[in-house]
Amino acid sequence: MSASIDRACGPVAETVQRYHPHGGAKLLRSLTAWPTALRKYTRDPMTFEPLSPLEARVLGVLIEKQRSVPDTYPLSLNALVAGCNQKSSRAPIMDVTEGDVLQALDGLNGRSLIVESSGGRVMRYAHNAERVLDLPTQSVALLATLALRGPQTAAELRSNSERLHRFADVSTVEAFLHELAERPSGPLVAELARMPGTREARWMQLLSGAAPGPAEPREPLIATAGTTDLATLAARVDALTRELEALKVAVAALEADRLKPSPSVE
């Protein structure tokens, strides 16, 4: 993509410099700056920079509120802050300020993921996820639910995303999740390793970065303990065993004395 931009802008700049060496200076400077400016808004999807946790939260709130409260969408800054700090249907719970959200909006705007508009006396914000990420509404609904609530199973996603999109069944959710995980331009979700004692694997969004690697298996205690430690442990067990046997003998003697008949008094 960067090479294409340079090839497109280079010849035009050379022509201006050749035929307008004086009057075309300002235009030439603009053309020279074009490649840098264009790269900012034409990133290859494979090199899409991960969002910060707050940027992902802001994007998720915009997607959620578009479906759940369409009358107040696009959202004002105050509504966005309230949505980010919401206590229900959020994991993790955040406590962010207007300044924090404005900074996140700047980052999303640099990726063309939001659209700003002036409604009345305040700025309002809408998301642009479907077009920028080239995704259907169903997939965007799943991404938003994962960004707002953290890793979930397919069944949990079907229930939690019902206000954004009503999926027919869990298998439909799984089909969209696998499409998101196998995108040619890079996965946007990942299936996590199944936790011990659970029947279903959870899924996480990758808008905020790659999935964590599998945890390294812990070696058994017997394999990590040194020979000296094992010898000490065995000695302590032997000592405790001897003490226990001595206590048994003492208790038996006390019990025999208790059962011995008292001497008769004449």
mmCIF file of C-alpha atoms in Angstrom:
data_model
loop_
_atom_site.group_PDB
_atom_site.id
_atom_site.type_symbol
_atom_site.label_atom_id
_atom_site.label_comp_id
_atom_site.label_asym_id
_atom_site.label_seq_id
_atom_site.Cartn_x
_atom_site.Cartn_y
_atom_site.Cartn_z
ATOM 1 C CA MET A 1 0.000 0.000 0.000
ATOM 2 C CA SER A 2 2.783 2.467 0.881
ATOM 3 C CA ALA A 3 4.602 1.764 -2.390
ATOM 4 C CA SER A 4 1.408 2.423 -4.351
ATOM 5 C CA ILE A 5 0.974 5.772 -2.625
ATOM 6 C CA ASP A 6 4.539 6.809 -3.426
ATOM 7 C CA ARG A 7 4.164 5.748 -7.057
ATOM 8 C CA ALA A 8 0.954 7.753 -7.379
ATOM 9 C CA CYS A 9 2.227 10.970 -5.768
ATOM 10 C CA GLY A 10 5.815 10.973 -7.077
ATOM 11 C CA PRO A 11 5.189 11.687 -10.791
ATOM 12 C CA VAL A 12 2.671 14.439 -10.009
ATOM 13 C CA ALA A 13 5.161 16.205 -7.737
ATOM 14 C CA GLU A 14 7.869 15.975 -10.397
ATOM 15 C CA THR A 15 5.566 17.514 -13.020
ATOM 16 C CA VAL A 16 4.690 20.453 -10.787
ATOM 17 C CA GLN A 17 8.340 21.110 -10.015
ATOM 18 C CA ARG A 18 9.265 20.983 -13.735
ATOM 19 C CA TYR A 19 6.612 23.344 -15.109
ATOM 20 C CA HIS A 20 5.938 25.549 -12.085
ATOM 21 C CA PRO A 21 9.310 25.951 -10.322
ATOM 22 C CA HIS A 22 8.202 29.113 -8.471
ATOM 23 C CA GLY A 23 4.433 29.416 -8.290
ATOM 24 C CA GLY A 24 3.951 25.702 -7.627
ATOM 25 C CA ALA A 25 6.028 25.587 -4.448
ATOM 26 C CA LYS A 26 3.030 25.455 -2.106
ATOM 27 C CA LEU A 27 1.317 22.773 -4.153
ATOM 28 C CA LEU A 28 4.576 20.839 -4.285
ATOM 29 C CA ARG A 29 4.872 20.853 -0.502
ATOM 30 C CA SER A 30 1.314 19.531 -0.264
ATOM 31 C CA LEU A 31 2.024 16.742 -2.724
ATOM 32 C CA THR A 32 5.194 15.806 -0.868
ATOM 33 C CA ALA A 33 3.160 15.452 2.339
ATOM 34 C CA TRP A 34 0.464 13.338 0.713
ATOM 35 C CA PRO A 35 2.155 9.927 1.138
ATOM 36 C CA THR A 36 2.496 10.364 4.901
ATOM 37 C CA ALA A 37 -1.072 11.622 5.250
ATOM 38 C CA LEU A 38 -2.516 8.912 3.053
ATOM 39 C CA ARG A 39 -0.712 6.119 4.884
ATOM 40 C CA LYS A 40 -2.456 7.183 8.096
ATOM 41 C CA TYR A 41 -5.865 6.442 6.580
ATOM 42 C CA THR A 42 -5.023 3.561 4.245
ATOM 43 C CA ARG A 43 -3.332 1.068 6.539
ATOM 44 C CA ASP A 44 -3.155 -2.486 5.312
ATOM 45 C CA PRO A 45 -5.644 -4.550 7.402
ATOM 46 C CA MET A 46 -2.816 -7.008 8.131
ATOM 47 C CA THR A 47 -0.904 -4.273 9.967
ATOM 48 C CA PHE A 48 -3.921 -2.789 11.764
ATOM 49 C CA GLU A 49 -2.680 -1.352 15.022
ATOM 50 C CA PRO A 50 -4.390 -2.844 18.089
ATOM 51 C CA LEU A 51 -6.778 -0.642 20.008
ATOM 52 C CA SER A 52 -6.208 0.285 23.618
ATOM 53 C CA PRO A 53 -8.676 -1.246 26.119
ATOM 54 C CA LEU A 54 -10.478 2.103 26.374
ATOM 55 C CA GLU A 55 -10.625 2.536 22.595
ATOM 56 C CA ALA A 56 -12.182 -0.923 22.320
ATOM 57 C CA ARG A 57 -14.635 -0.020 25.099
ATOM 58 C CA VAL A 58 -15.639 3.239 23.363
ATOM 59 C CA LEU A 59 -16.156 1.439 20.055
ATOM 60 C CA GLY A 60 -18.200 -1.243 21.804
ATOM 61 C CA VAL A 61 -20.403 1.354 23.502
ATOM 62 C CA LEU A 62 -21.108 3.098 20.176
ATOM 63 C CA ILE A 63 -22.088 -0.188 18.540
ATOM 64 C CA GLU A 64 -24.247 -1.190 21.500
ATOM 65 C CA LYS A 65 -26.092 2.113 21.844
ATOM 66 C CA GLN A 66 -26.784 2.302 18.113
ATOM 67 C CA ARG A 67 -29.022 -0.753 18.552
ATOM 68 C CA SER A 68 -30.258 -0.414 22.127
ATOM 69 C CA VAL A 69 -31.045 3.354 22.240
ATOM 70 C CA PRO A 70 -31.305 4.509 18.601
ATOM 71 C CA ASP A 71 -33.193 7.677 19.607
ATOM 72 C CA THR A 72 -30.073 9.135 21.275
ATOM 73 C CA TYR A 73 -27.597 7.910 18.643
ATOM 74 C CA PRO A 74 -25.072 9.266 17.598
ATOM 75 C CA LEU A 75 -23.858 9.725 21.170
ATOM 76 C CA SER A 76 -22.666 12.837 22.944
ATOM 77 C CA LEU A 77 -19.439 12.812 24.950
ATOM 78 C CA ASN A 78 -21.392 12.639 28.217
ATOM 79 C CA ALA A 79 -23.360 9.623 26.993
ATOM 80 C CA LEU A 80 -20.147 7.913 25.908
ATOM 81 C CA VAL A 81 -18.508 8.451 29.300
ATOM 82 C CA ALA A 82 -21.609 7.052 31.028
ATOM 83 C CA GLY A 83 -21.613 4.036 28.714
ATOM 84 C CA CYS A 84 -17.927 3.337 29.385
ATOM 85 C CA ASN A 85 -18.393 3.616 33.168
ATOM 86 C CA GLN A 86 -21.591 1.571 33.204
ATOM 87 C CA LYS A 87 -21.617 -0.959 36.042
ATOM 88 C CA SER A 88 -23.870 -3.561 34.428
ATOM 89 C CA SER A 89 -22.977 -5.610 31.348
ATOM 90 C CA ARG A 90 -19.335 -4.526 31.564
ATOM 91 C CA ALA A 91 -16.132 -6.450 32.275
ATOM 92 C CA PRO A 92 -13.907 -5.036 33.502
ATOM 93 C CA ILE A 93 -15.676 -2.088 35.125
ATOM 94 C CA MET A 94 -13.977 1.200 34.267
ATOM 95 C CA ASP A 95 -13.909 4.673 35.800
ATOM 96 C CA VAL A 96 -12.812 7.050 33.026
ATOM 97 C CA THR A 97 -13.049 10.807 32.547
ATOM 98 C CA GLU A 98 -14.115 12.932 29.598
ATOM 99 C CA GLY A 99 -10.463 13.571 28.829
ATOM 100 C CA ASP A 100 -9.777 9.825 28.704
ATOM 101 C CA VAL A 101 -12.670 9.254 26.308
ATOM 102 C CA LEU A 102 -11.647 12.189 24.101
ATOM 103 C CA GLN A 103 -8.166 10.703 23.790
ATOM 104 C CA ALA A 104 -9.683 7.345 22.848
ATOM 105 C CA LEU A 105 -11.906 9.068 20.275
ATOM 106 C CA ASP A 106 -8.838 10.660 18.707
ATOM 107 C CA GLY A 107 -7.256 7.236 18.339
ATOM 108 C CA LEU A 108 -10.412 5.758 16.792
ATOM 109 C CA ASN A 109 -10.755 8.736 14.483
ATOM 110 C CA GLY A 110 -7.198 8.159 13.238
ATOM 111 C CA ARG A 111 -8.292 4.670 12.169
ATOM 112 C CA SER A 112 -11.537 5.996 10.604
ATOM 113 C CA LEU A 113 -13.530 3.835 13.057
ATOM 114 C CA ILE A 114 -15.736 6.735 14.187
ATOM 115 C CA VAL A 115 -17.533 9.638 12.498
ATOM 116 C CA GLU A 116 -17.957 12.993 14.216
ATOM 117 C CA SER A 117 -20.968 15.222 13.676
ATOM 118 C CA SER A 118 -22.316 18.383 15.276
ATOM 119 C CA GLY A 119 -25.789 17.956 16.672
ATOM 120 C CA GLY A 120 -27.145 21.092 18.284
ATOM 121 C CA ARG A 121 -24.504 22.547 20.566
ATOM 122 C CA VAL A 122 -22.508 19.366 21.198
ATOM 123 C CA MET A 123 -20.385 17.017 19.133
ATOM 124 C CA ARG A 124 -21.830 13.581 18.532
ATOM 125 C CA TYR A 125 -20.056 10.365 17.635
ATOM 126 C CA ALA A 126 -21.035 7.324 15.582
ATOM 127 C CA HIS A 127 -19.068 4.187 14.730
ATOM 128 C CA ASN A 128 -17.899 3.148 11.281
ATOM 129 C CA ALA A 129 -16.931 -0.443 12.106
ATOM 130 C CA GLU A 130 -18.844 -2.269 9.375
ATOM 131 C CA ARG A 131 -17.207 -0.315 6.553
ATOM 132 C CA VAL A 132 -13.666 -0.064 7.952
ATOM 133 C CA LEU A 133 -13.466 -3.684 9.099
ATOM 134 C CA ASP A 134 -15.565 -4.947 6.166
ATOM 135 C CA LEU A 135 -17.832 -6.994 8.420
ATOM 136 C CA PRO A 136 -21.550 -7.848 8.487
ATOM 137 C CA THR A 137 -23.762 -6.559 11.273
ATOM 138 C CA GLN A 138 -23.782 -9.954 13.010
ATOM 139 C CA SER A 139 -20.010 -10.042 13.337
ATOM 140 C CA VAL A 140 -19.865 -6.452 14.578
ATOM 141 C CA ALA A 141 -22.464 -7.300 17.233
ATOM 142 C CA LEU A 142 -20.308 -10.189 18.486
ATOM 143 C CA LEU A 143 -17.160 -8.040 18.547
ATOM 144 C CA ALA A 144 -18.939 -5.324 20.516
ATOM 145 C CA THR A 145 -20.269 -7.827 23.066
ATOM 146 C CA LEU A 146 -16.797 -9.282 23.559
ATOM 147 C CA ALA A 147 -15.266 -5.796 23.882
ATOM 148 C CA LEU A 148 -17.830 -4.817 26.516
ATOM 149 C CA ARG A 149 -18.077 -8.035 28.553
ATOM 150 C CA GLY A 150 -14.773 -9.827 28.052
ATOM 151 C CA PRO A 151 -14.269 -13.475 27.005
ATOM 152 C CA GLN A 152 -17.474 -15.532 26.684
ATOM 153 C CA THR A 153 -18.696 -18.846 25.366
ATOM 154 C CA ALA A 154 -20.780 -18.996 22.208
ATOM 155 C CA ALA A 155 -23.901 -19.635 24.287
ATOM 156 C CA GLU A 156 -23.185 -16.612 26.489
ATOM 157 C CA LEU A 157 -22.573 -14.480 23.415
ATOM 158 C CA ARG A 158 -25.901 -15.474 21.914
ATOM 159 C CA SER A 159 -27.682 -14.400 25.089
ATOM 160 C CA ASN A 160 -25.685 -11.240 25.778
ATOM 161 C CA SER A 161 -25.830 -9.900 22.216
ATOM 162 C CA GLU A 162 -29.574 -10.346 21.800
ATOM 163 C CA ARG A 163 -30.237 -6.586 21.893
ATOM 164 C CA LEU A 164 -27.708 -6.044 19.104
ATOM 165 C CA HIS A 165 -28.642 -9.010 16.925
ATOM 166 C CA ARG A 166 -30.886 -12.009 17.530
ATOM 167 C CA PHE A 167 -29.069 -15.169 16.503
ATOM 168 C CA ALA A 168 -31.165 -18.216 15.650
ATOM 169 C CA ASP A 169 -29.023 -20.648 17.674
ATOM 170 C CA VAL A 170 -25.580 -21.214 19.158
ATOM 171 C CA SER A 171 -24.300 -22.893 15.992
ATOM 172 C CA THR A 172 -24.976 -19.678 14.067
ATOM 173 C CA VAL A 173 -22.921 -17.726 16.602
ATOM 174 C CA GLU A 174 -20.100 -20.247 16.282
ATOM 175 C CA ALA A 175 -20.158 -19.941 12.480
ATOM 176 C CA PHE A 176 -19.676 -16.158 12.654
ATOM 177 C CA LEU A 177 -16.966 -16.561 15.310
ATOM 178 C CA HIS A 178 -15.023 -18.954 13.086
ATOM 179 C CA GLU A 179 -15.327 -16.497 10.180
ATOM 180 C CA LEU A 180 -13.889 -13.743 12.385
ATOM 181 C CA ALA A 181 -11.076 -16.047 13.511
ATOM 182 C CA GLU A 182 -10.178 -17.081 9.940
ATOM 183 C CA ARG A 183 -10.278 -13.707 8.149
ATOM 184 C CA PRO A 184 -7.634 -13.520 5.385
ATOM 185 C CA SER A 185 -6.724 -9.985 6.525
ATOM 186 C CA GLY A 186 -6.139 -11.133 10.105
ATOM 187 C CA PRO A 187 -8.235 -12.684 12.892
ATOM 188 C CA LEU A 188 -10.421 -10.477 15.071
ATOM 189 C CA VAL A 189 -11.358 -13.161 17.627
ATOM 190 C CA ALA A 190 -9.616 -16.175 19.110
ATOM 191 C CA GLU A 191 -10.848 -19.304 20.849
ATOM 192 C CA LEU A 192 -9.265 -19.693 24.263
ATOM 193 C CA ALA A 193 -8.162 -22.972 25.768
ATOM 194 C CA ARG A 194 -10.923 -24.683 27.696
ATOM 195 C CA MET A 195 -10.609 -24.131 31.428
ATOM 196 C CA PRO A 196 -10.555 -27.157 33.767
ATOM 197 C CA GLY A 197 -14.045 -28.201 34.779
ATOM 198 C CA THR A 198 -15.805 -26.361 31.917
ATOM 199 C CA ARG A 199 -17.631 -27.874 28.971
ATOM 200 C CA GLU A 200 -17.312 -24.987 26.493
ATOM 201 C CA ALA A 201 -14.384 -22.889 25.347
ATOM 202 C CA ARG A 202 -14.543 -19.108 25.599
ATOM 203 C CA TRP A 203 -13.834 -16.583 22.849
ATOM 204 C CA MET A 204 -12.049 -13.231 23.120
ATOM 205 C CA GLN A 205 -11.806 -10.240 20.777
ATOM 206 C CA LEU A 206 -8.455 -9.317 19.224
ATOM 207 C CA LEU A 207 -9.162 -5.642 18.573
ATOM 208 C CA SER A 208 -7.023 -4.937 21.637
ATOM 209 C CA GLY A 209 -4.181 -7.272 20.689
ATOM 210 C CA ALA A 210 -3.236 -10.913 20.310
ATOM 211 C CA ALA A 211 -4.587 -13.672 22.494
ATOM 212 C CA PRO A 212 -2.395 -14.838 25.389
ATOM 213 C CA GLY A 213 -0.293 -17.910 24.699
ATOM 214 C CA PRO A 214 -1.084 -21.220 26.363
ATOM 215 C CA ALA A 215 0.057 -21.449 29.941
ATOM 216 C CA GLU A 216 3.084 -23.632 30.470
ATOM 217 C CA PRO A 217 2.218 -26.834 32.367
ATOM 218 C CA ARG A 218 3.415 -26.837 35.923
ATOM 219 C CA GLU A 219 5.772 -29.640 36.832
ATOM 220 C CA PRO A 220 4.743 -31.926 39.669
ATOM 221 C CA LEU A 221 6.129 -31.077 43.069
ATOM 222 C CA ILE A 222 7.972 -34.388 43.244
ATOM 223 C CA ALA A 223 9.933 -33.464 40.098
ATOM 224 C CA THR A 224 11.023 -30.074 41.369
ATOM 225 C CA ALA A 225 11.915 -31.053 44.898
ATOM 226 C CA GLY A 226 15.617 -31.655 45.571
ATOM 227 C CA THR A 227 17.067 -34.839 47.026
ATOM 228 C CA THR A 228 17.924 -33.070 50.273
ATOM 229 C CA ASP A 229 14.355 -31.824 50.662
ATOM 230 C CA LEU A 230 12.960 -35.314 50.127
ATOM 231 C CA ALA A 231 15.334 -36.806 52.690
ATOM 232 C CA THR A 232 14.369 -34.149 55.235
ATOM 233 C CA LEU A 233 10.685 -34.785 54.593
ATOM 234 C CA ALA A 234 11.133 -38.558 55.017
ATOM 235 C CA ALA A 235 13.003 -38.049 58.303
ATOM 236 C CA ARG A 236 10.215 -35.832 59.642
ATOM 237 C CA VAL A 237 7.607 -38.436 58.677
ATOM 238 C CA ASP A 238 9.571 -41.152 60.529
ATOM 239 C CA ALA A 239 9.879 -38.951 63.616
ATOM 240 C CA LEU A 240 6.160 -38.174 63.607
ATOM 241 C CA THR A 241 5.371 -41.868 63.192
ATOM 242 C CA ARG A 242 7.476 -42.762 66.236
ATOM 243 C CA GLU A 243 5.840 -40.012 68.309
ATOM 244 C CA LEU A 244 2.416 -41.291 67.303
ATOM 245 C CA GLU A 245 3.283 -44.850 68.364
ATOM 246 C CA ALA A 246 4.561 -43.572 71.715
ATOM 247 C CA LEU A 247 1.325 -41.665 72.254
ATOM 248 C CA LYS A 248 -0.690 -44.775 71.479
ATOM 249 C CA VAL A 249 1.260 -46.724 74.132
ATOM 250 C CA ALA A 250 0.736 -43.948 76.677
ATOM 251 C CA VAL A 251 -3.008 -43.750 75.961
ATOM 252 C CA ALA A 252 -3.324 -47.524 76.253
ATOM 253 C CA ALA A 253 -1.568 -47.467 79.642
ATOM 254 C CA LEU A 254 -3.886 -44.723 80.890
ATOM 255 C CA GLU A 255 -6.911 -46.647 79.696
ATOM 256 C CA ALA A 256 -5.688 -49.816 81.496
ATOM 257 C CA ASP A 257 -5.207 -47.902 84.759
ATOM 258 C CA ARG A 258 -8.725 -46.441 84.429
ATOM 259 C CA LEU A 259 -10.270 -49.886 84.007
ATOM 260 C CA LYS A 260 -8.264 -51.506 86.886
ATOM 261 C CA PRO A 261 -10.672 -52.273 89.819
ATOM 262 C CA SER A 262 -10.250 -50.067 92.867
ATOM 263 C CA PRO A 263 -9.001 -51.835 96.076
ATOM 264 C CA SER A 264 -11.831 -52.632 98.514
ATOM 265 C CA VAL A 265 -11.893 -50.711 101.774
ATOM 266 C CA GLU A 266 -12.379 -53.055 104.850
#
